[in-house]
Coordinates of N, CA and C in Angstrom, one line a residue:
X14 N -1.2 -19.8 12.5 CA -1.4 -19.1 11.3 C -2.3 -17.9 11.5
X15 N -2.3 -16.8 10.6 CA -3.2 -15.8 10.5 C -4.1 -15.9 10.1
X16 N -5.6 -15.0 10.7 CA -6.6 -15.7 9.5 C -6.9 -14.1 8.7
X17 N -5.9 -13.1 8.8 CA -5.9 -12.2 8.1 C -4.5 -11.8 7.5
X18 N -4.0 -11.4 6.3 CA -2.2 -10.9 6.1 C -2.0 -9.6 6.5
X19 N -0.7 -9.6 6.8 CA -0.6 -8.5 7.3 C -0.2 -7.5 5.9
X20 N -0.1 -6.3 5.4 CA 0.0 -5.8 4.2 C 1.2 -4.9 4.7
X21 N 2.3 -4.7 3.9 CA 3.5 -3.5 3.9 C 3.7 -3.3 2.5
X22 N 4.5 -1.6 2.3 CA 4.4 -1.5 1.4 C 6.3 -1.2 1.7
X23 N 7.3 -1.4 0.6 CA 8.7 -0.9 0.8 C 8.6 0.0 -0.3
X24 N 9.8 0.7 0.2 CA 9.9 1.8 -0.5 C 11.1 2.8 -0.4
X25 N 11.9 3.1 -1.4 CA 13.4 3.9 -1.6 C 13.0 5.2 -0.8
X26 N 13.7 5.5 -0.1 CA 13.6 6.9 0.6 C 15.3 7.9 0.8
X27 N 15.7 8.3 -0.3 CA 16.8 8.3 -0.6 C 17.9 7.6 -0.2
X28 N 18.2 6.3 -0.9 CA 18.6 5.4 -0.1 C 18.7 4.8 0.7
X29 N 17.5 5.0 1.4 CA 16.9 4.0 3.1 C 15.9 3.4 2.4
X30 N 15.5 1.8 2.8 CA 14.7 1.3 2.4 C 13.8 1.1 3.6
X31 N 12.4 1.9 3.8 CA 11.3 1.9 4.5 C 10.5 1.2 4.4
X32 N 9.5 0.8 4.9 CA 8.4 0.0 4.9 C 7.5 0.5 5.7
X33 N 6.4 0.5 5.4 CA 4.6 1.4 6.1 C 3.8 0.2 5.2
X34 N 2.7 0.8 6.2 CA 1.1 0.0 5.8 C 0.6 0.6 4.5
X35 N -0.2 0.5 3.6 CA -0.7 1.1 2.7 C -1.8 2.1 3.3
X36 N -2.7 2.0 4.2 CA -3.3 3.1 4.9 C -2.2 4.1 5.6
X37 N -1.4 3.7 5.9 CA -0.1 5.0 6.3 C 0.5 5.7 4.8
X38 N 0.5 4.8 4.2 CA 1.6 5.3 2.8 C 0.1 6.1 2.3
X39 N -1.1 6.0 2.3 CA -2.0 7.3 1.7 C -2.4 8.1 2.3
X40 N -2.8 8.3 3.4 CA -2.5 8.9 4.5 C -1.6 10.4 4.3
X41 N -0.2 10.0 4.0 CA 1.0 10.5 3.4 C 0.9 11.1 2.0
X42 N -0.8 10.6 1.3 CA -0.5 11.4 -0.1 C -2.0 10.9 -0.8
X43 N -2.6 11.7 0.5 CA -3.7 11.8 0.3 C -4.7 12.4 -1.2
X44 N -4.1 13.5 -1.9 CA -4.3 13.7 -2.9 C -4.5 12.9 -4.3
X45 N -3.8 11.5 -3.7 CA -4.3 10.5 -5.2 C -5.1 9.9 -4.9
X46 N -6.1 10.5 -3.6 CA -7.1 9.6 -3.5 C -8.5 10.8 -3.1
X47 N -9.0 11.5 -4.1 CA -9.5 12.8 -3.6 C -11.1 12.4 -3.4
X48 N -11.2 11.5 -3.8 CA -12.7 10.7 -2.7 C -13.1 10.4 -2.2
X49 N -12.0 10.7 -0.5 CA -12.2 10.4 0.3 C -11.0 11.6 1.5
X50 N -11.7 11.8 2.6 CA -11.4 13.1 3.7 C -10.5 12.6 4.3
X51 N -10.5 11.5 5.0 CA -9.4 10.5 5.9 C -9.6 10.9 7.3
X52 N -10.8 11.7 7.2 CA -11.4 12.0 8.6 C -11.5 10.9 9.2
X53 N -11.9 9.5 9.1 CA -12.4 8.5 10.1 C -12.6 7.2 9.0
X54 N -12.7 6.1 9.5 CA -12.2 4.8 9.0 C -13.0 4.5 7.6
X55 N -14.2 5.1 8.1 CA -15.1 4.7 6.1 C -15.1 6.3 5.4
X56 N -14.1 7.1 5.7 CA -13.6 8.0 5.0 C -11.7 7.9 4.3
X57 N -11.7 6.5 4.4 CA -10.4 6.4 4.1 C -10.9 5.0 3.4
X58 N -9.8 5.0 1.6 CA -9.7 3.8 1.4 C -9.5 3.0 1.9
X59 N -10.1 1.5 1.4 CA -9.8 0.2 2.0 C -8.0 0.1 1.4
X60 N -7.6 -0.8 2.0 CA -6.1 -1.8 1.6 C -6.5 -1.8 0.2
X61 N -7.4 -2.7 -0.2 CA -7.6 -3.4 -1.0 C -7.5 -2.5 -3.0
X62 N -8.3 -1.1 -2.3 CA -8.2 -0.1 -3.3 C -7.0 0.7 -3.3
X63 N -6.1 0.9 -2.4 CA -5.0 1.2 -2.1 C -3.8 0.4 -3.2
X64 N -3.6 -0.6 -2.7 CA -2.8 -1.4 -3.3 C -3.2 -1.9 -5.1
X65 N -4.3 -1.6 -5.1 CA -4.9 -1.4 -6.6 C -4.2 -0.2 -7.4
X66 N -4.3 0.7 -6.7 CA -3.5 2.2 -6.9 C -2.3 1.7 -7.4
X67 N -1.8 1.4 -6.6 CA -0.2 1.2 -6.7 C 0.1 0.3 -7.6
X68 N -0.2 -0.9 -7.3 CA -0.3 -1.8 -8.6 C -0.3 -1.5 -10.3
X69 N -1.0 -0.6 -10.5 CA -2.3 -0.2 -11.8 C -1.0 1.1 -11.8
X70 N -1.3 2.3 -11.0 CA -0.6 3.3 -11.7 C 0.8 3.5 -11.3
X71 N 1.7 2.9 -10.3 CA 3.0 3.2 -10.0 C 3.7 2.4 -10.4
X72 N 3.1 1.2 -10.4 CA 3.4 0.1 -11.1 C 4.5 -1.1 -9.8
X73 N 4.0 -1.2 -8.8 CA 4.0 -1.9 -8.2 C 4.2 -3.1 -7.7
X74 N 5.6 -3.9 -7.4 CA 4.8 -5.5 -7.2 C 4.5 -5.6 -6.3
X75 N 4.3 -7.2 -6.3 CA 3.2 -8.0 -5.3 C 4.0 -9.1 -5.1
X76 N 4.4 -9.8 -3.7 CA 5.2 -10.8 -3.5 C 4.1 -11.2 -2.0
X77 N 3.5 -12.2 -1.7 CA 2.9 -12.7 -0.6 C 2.7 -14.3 -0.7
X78 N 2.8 -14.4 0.6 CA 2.6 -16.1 1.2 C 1.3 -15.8 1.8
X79 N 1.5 -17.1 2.9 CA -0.1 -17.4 3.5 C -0.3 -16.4 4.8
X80 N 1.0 -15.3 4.8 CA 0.9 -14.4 6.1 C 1.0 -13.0 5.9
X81 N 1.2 -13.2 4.6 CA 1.9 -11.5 4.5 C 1.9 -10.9 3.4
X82 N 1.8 -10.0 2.9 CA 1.5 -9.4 1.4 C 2.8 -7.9 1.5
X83 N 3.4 -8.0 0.5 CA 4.4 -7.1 0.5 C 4.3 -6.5 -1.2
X84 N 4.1 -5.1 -1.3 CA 3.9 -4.2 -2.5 C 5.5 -3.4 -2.6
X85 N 6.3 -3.4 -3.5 CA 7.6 -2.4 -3.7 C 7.5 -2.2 -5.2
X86 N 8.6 -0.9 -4.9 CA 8.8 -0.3 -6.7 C 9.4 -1.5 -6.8
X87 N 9.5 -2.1 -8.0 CA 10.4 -2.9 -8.9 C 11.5 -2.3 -9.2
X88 N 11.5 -1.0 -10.0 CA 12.8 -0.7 -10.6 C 13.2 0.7 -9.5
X89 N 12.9 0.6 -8.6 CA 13.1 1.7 -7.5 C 13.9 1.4 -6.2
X90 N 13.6 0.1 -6.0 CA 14.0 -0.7 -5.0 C 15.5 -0.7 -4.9

């Protein structure tokens, strides 16, 4: 077993369904997060605030077991 989950986020990409990390997917769109440069590792959100993002304003779910944590649009998917 892991003693950490791994985090992906899916996502519609005109009809291809993708999947990235949540530090890849802001990375990618860096402007919703203008607090931070992404210059180097404590200049980039954690997962944790990341996936809060998404959650909170994109509206995001959350489906995870004891290994894996997975974020997608609901009505996008």
């Amino acid at each position: 077993m892991r003693i950490n989950k791994k985090h992906f986020l899916l996502f519609n990409n005109s009809g291809v369904i993708n999947a990235t990390t949540p530090k890849n997917w802001a990375r990618a769109h860096q402007d919703r997060f203008p607090d931070y440069s992404f210059v180097d590792a404590k200049n980039t959100p954690r997962t944790k605030e990341i996936e809060k993002y998404l959650e909170e304003t994109l509206m995001f779910r959350r489906v995870e077991n004891k290994e894996i944590v997975i974020l997608y649009p609901y009505k996008d998917l």
